[in-house]
Amino acid sequence: MDLKDLYRDVILDHNKRPRNFGRLDPCDSSADGNNPLCGDRLTVTLRLAGDRIEDIRFEGKGCAISTASASLMTEAVKGLDQDAVRRLHALVHEALTSAVDAPPPEGLGKLAALTGVREFPARVKCASLSWHTLAAALAHRDTASTE
Ligand code: ZN
């Protein structure tokens, strides 16, 4: 199995069985994200322990890439402090926007599967929506839009 197949399988799996799907109630912060280009909408709710994300959920309706990306994100950021989240967000941004044949940046773990999206520039916003929405929630803004 080559890397592309592996990446595709990760995306398909997380779309079919999204992790941390739902809503935390009560929560410390939440934000709604909207990607009008594709019609993806999602809500991120989280609980904080000091500076650390103690728990996170997402729900919404979107394409396979936006759902899989949000699912992968919730797995990756649970337990991280806000600096670590910002560093990971920067790596994801790099992975989504670098040249199609560039190797994924170090330290992405399973999120490396998102590099497959680079071949479809119109879908980059689908993959980045959950990260923008998380950033909005951490900044205690209510909404995020990719436009
Ligand atoms: Zn989409």
mmCIF file of C-alpha atoms and ligand atoms in Angstrom:
data_model
loop_
_atom_site.group_PDB
_atom_site.id
_atom_site.type_symbol
_atom_site.label_atom_id
_atom_site.label_comp_id
_atom_site.label_asym_id
_atom_site.label_seq_id
_atom_site.Cartn_x
_atom_site.Cartn_y
_atom_site.Cartn_z
ATOM 1 C CA MET A 1 0.000 0.000 0.000
ATOM 2 C CA ASP A 2 1.522 3.335 -0.901
ATOM 3 C CA LEU A 3 1.321 6.476 1.164
ATOM 4 C CA LYS A 4 -1.511 7.970 -0.916
ATOM 5 C CA ASP A 5 -3.719 4.929 -0.290
ATOM 6 C CA LEU A 6 -2.905 5.073 3.410
ATOM 7 C CA TYR A 7 -3.835 8.772 3.576
ATOM 8 C CA ARG A 8 -7.071 8.123 1.698
ATOM 9 C CA ASP A 9 -7.961 5.272 4.063
ATOM 10 C CA VAL A 10 -7.406 7.508 7.116
ATOM 11 C CA ILE A 11 -9.686 10.208 5.651
ATOM 12 C CA LEU A 12 -12.394 7.673 4.709
ATOM 13 C CA ASP A 13 -12.238 6.023 8.139
ATOM 14 C CA HIS A 14 -12.540 9.313 10.033
ATOM 15 C CA ASN A 15 -15.396 10.443 7.788
ATOM 16 C CA LYS A 16 -17.286 7.204 8.326
ATOM 17 C CA ARG A 17 -16.608 6.987 12.071
ATOM 18 C CA PRO A 18 -15.871 10.538 13.268
ATOM 19 C CA ARG A 19 -14.118 10.595 16.660
ATOM 20 C CA ASN A 20 -15.294 12.930 19.424
ATOM 21 C CA PHE A 21 -18.485 13.699 17.536
ATOM 22 C CA GLY A 22 -21.139 15.552 19.517
ATOM 23 C CA ARG A 23 -21.328 18.465 21.887
ATOM 24 C CA LEU A 24 -19.945 19.094 25.375
ATOM 25 C CA ASP A 25 -22.572 20.488 27.696
ATOM 26 C CA PRO A 26 -21.553 22.371 29.730
ATOM 27 C CA CYS A 27 -18.452 23.610 27.933
ATOM 28 C CA ASP A 28 -15.928 26.383 28.569
ATOM 29 C CA SER A 29 -15.925 27.657 25.015
ATOM 30 C CA SER A 30 -17.486 26.985 21.649
ATOM 31 C CA ALA A 31 -17.447 28.347 18.107
ATOM 32 C CA ASP A 32 -19.329 27.785 14.860
ATOM 33 C CA GLY A 33 -17.354 27.410 11.647
ATOM 34 C CA ASN A 34 -18.622 27.994 8.150
ATOM 35 C CA ASN A 35 -17.012 27.246 4.797
ATOM 36 C CA PRO A 36 -19.431 28.804 2.285
ATOM 37 C CA LEU A 37 -17.337 27.605 -0.652
ATOM 38 C CA CYS A 38 -18.337 23.992 0.014
ATOM 39 C CA GLY A 39 -21.231 24.348 2.463
ATOM 40 C CA ASP A 40 -19.374 22.813 5.416
ATOM 41 C CA ARG A 41 -20.635 23.857 8.845
ATOM 42 C CA LEU A 42 -19.422 22.681 12.204
ATOM 43 C CA THR A 43 -19.514 23.533 15.881
ATOM 44 C CA VAL A 44 -16.568 22.931 18.196
ATOM 45 C CA THR A 45 -17.118 22.768 21.961
ATOM 46 C CA LEU A 46 -14.297 22.361 24.450
ATOM 47 C CA ARG A 47 -13.435 22.131 28.109
ATOM 48 C CA LEU A 48 -10.279 23.709 29.419
ATOM 49 C CA ALA A 49 -8.121 22.808 32.388
ATOM 50 C CA GLY A 50 -6.081 25.967 32.799
ATOM 51 C CA ASP A 51 -4.356 26.423 29.441
ATOM 52 C CA ARG A 52 -4.900 22.841 28.339
ATOM 53 C CA ILE A 53 -7.698 21.350 26.228
ATOM 54 C CA GLU A 54 -9.162 18.799 28.575
ATOM 55 C CA ASP A 55 -11.917 17.616 26.240
ATOM 56 C CA ILE A 56 -13.239 18.551 22.813
ATOM 57 C CA ARG A 57 -16.127 17.584 20.562
ATOM 58 C CA PHE A 58 -17.334 18.659 17.173
ATOM 59 C CA GLU A 59 -20.592 18.292 15.306
ATOM 60 C CA GLY A 60 -21.987 19.542 12.075
ATOM 61 C CA LYS A 61 -22.563 18.718 8.461
ATOM 62 C CA GLY A 62 -19.909 18.814 5.830
ATOM 63 C CA CYS A 63 -18.071 16.979 3.118
ATOM 64 C CA ALA A 64 -15.864 13.970 3.837
ATOM 65 C CA ILE A 65 -12.713 16.057 4.048
ATOM 66 C CA SER A 66 -14.102 18.594 6.528
ATOM 67 C CA THR A 67 -15.541 15.839 8.743
ATOM 68 C CA ALA A 68 -12.381 13.725 8.660
ATOM 69 C CA SER A 69 -10.189 16.753 9.303
ATOM 70 C CA ALA A 70 -12.280 17.795 12.319
ATOM 71 C CA SER A 71 -12.215 14.237 13.680
ATOM 72 C CA LEU A 72 -8.427 13.996 13.293
ATOM 73 C CA MET A 73 -8.047 17.423 14.875
ATOM 74 C CA THR A 74 -10.018 16.542 18.001
ATOM 75 C CA GLU A 75 -7.843 13.453 18.522
ATOM 76 C CA ALA A 76 -4.655 15.423 17.984
ATOM 77 C CA VAL A 77 -5.343 18.408 20.260
ATOM 78 C CA LYS A 78 -6.929 16.713 23.268
ATOM 79 C CA GLY A 79 -4.568 17.256 26.186
ATOM 80 C CA LEU A 80 -2.469 19.928 24.473
ATOM 81 C CA ASP A 81 -1.876 23.423 25.832
ATOM 82 C CA GLN A 82 -2.641 26.412 23.641
ATOM 83 C CA ASP A 83 0.963 26.937 22.484
ATOM 84 C CA ALA A 84 1.150 23.330 21.314
ATOM 85 C CA VAL A 85 -2.191 23.755 19.510
ATOM 86 C CA ARG A 86 -0.862 26.842 17.713
ATOM 87 C CA ARG A 87 2.294 24.984 16.652
ATOM 88 C CA LEU A 88 0.247 22.065 15.348
ATOM 89 C CA HIS A 89 -2.108 24.420 13.494
ATOM 90 C CA ALA A 90 0.934 26.013 11.800
ATOM 91 C CA LEU A 91 2.197 22.554 10.762
ATOM 92 C CA VAL A 92 -1.222 21.635 9.351
ATOM 93 C CA HIS A 93 -1.300 24.914 7.434
ATOM 94 C CA GLU A 94 2.152 24.105 6.023
ATOM 95 C CA ALA A 95 1.051 20.572 5.120
ATOM 96 C CA LEU A 96 -2.023 21.874 3.278
ATOM 97 C CA THR A 97 -0.266 24.630 1.351
ATOM 98 C CA SER A 98 3.193 23.239 0.496
ATOM 99 C CA ALA A 99 4.070 21.772 -2.917
ATOM 100 C CA VAL A 100 2.217 18.581 -3.829
ATOM 101 C CA ASP A 101 5.438 16.523 -3.888
ATOM 102 C CA ALA A 102 6.917 17.960 -0.662
ATOM 103 C CA PRO A 103 7.182 15.522 2.261
ATOM 104 C CA PRO A 104 4.756 16.196 5.117
ATOM 105 C CA PRO A 105 6.266 18.351 7.878
ATOM 106 C CA GLU A 106 7.680 16.426 10.872
ATOM 107 C CA GLY A 107 5.510 16.027 13.923
ATOM 108 C CA LEU A 108 2.105 15.746 12.244
ATOM 109 C CA GLY A 109 1.378 12.158 13.207
ATOM 110 C CA LYS A 110 -1.904 10.971 11.679
ATOM 111 C CA LEU A 111 -2.652 14.518 10.539
ATOM 112 C CA ALA A 112 -0.163 13.849 7.728
ATOM 113 C CA ALA A 113 -3.126 12.248 5.952
ATOM 114 C CA LEU A 114 -4.323 15.796 5.231
ATOM 115 C CA THR A 115 -1.394 16.313 2.832
ATOM 116 C CA GLY A 116 -3.443 14.299 0.319
ATOM 117 C CA VAL A 117 -5.762 17.317 0.091
ATOM 118 C CA ARG A 118 -2.990 19.447 -1.494
ATOM 119 C CA GLU A 119 -3.797 17.915 -4.850
ATOM 120 C CA PHE A 120 -7.263 19.473 -4.652
ATOM 121 C CA PRO A 121 -6.702 23.179 -3.882
ATOM 122 C CA ALA A 122 -10.458 23.856 -3.774
ATOM 123 C CA ARG A 123 -10.707 21.482 -0.804
ATOM 124 C CA VAL A 124 -7.989 23.061 1.342
ATOM 125 C CA LYS A 125 -10.612 25.215 3.081
ATOM 126 C CA CYS A 126 -12.632 22.098 3.888
ATOM 127 C CA ALA A 127 -9.596 20.689 5.691
ATOM 128 C CA SER A 128 -8.671 23.917 7.483
ATOM 129 C CA LEU A 129 -12.207 24.839 8.655
ATOM 130 C CA SER A 130 -12.028 22.843 11.895
ATOM 131 C CA TRP A 131 -8.681 24.442 12.784
ATOM 132 C CA HIS A 132 -10.028 27.967 12.193
ATOM 133 C CA THR A 133 -13.054 27.073 14.310
ATOM 134 C CA LEU A 134 -10.876 25.722 17.123
ATOM 135 C CA ALA A 135 -8.752 28.895 17.040
ATOM 136 C CA ALA A 136 -11.934 30.978 17.309
ATOM 137 C CA ALA A 137 -13.140 28.926 20.284
ATOM 138 C CA LEU A 138 -9.774 29.300 22.039
ATOM 139 C CA ALA A 139 -9.869 33.058 21.403
ATOM 140 C CA HIS A 140 -13.468 33.137 22.723
ATOM 141 C CA ARG A 141 -14.797 34.307 19.398
ATOM 142 C CA ASP A 142 -18.120 32.714 18.453
ATOM 143 C CA THR A 143 -17.691 32.238 14.757
ATOM 144 C CA ALA A 144 -15.100 31.409 12.131
ATOM 145 C CA SER A 145 -15.366 31.536 8.377
ATOM 146 C CA THR A 146 -12.928 30.434 5.710
ATOM 147 C CA GLU A 147 -13.987 33.421 3.593
HETATM 148 ZN ZN ZN B 1 -15.991 20.705 2.147
#
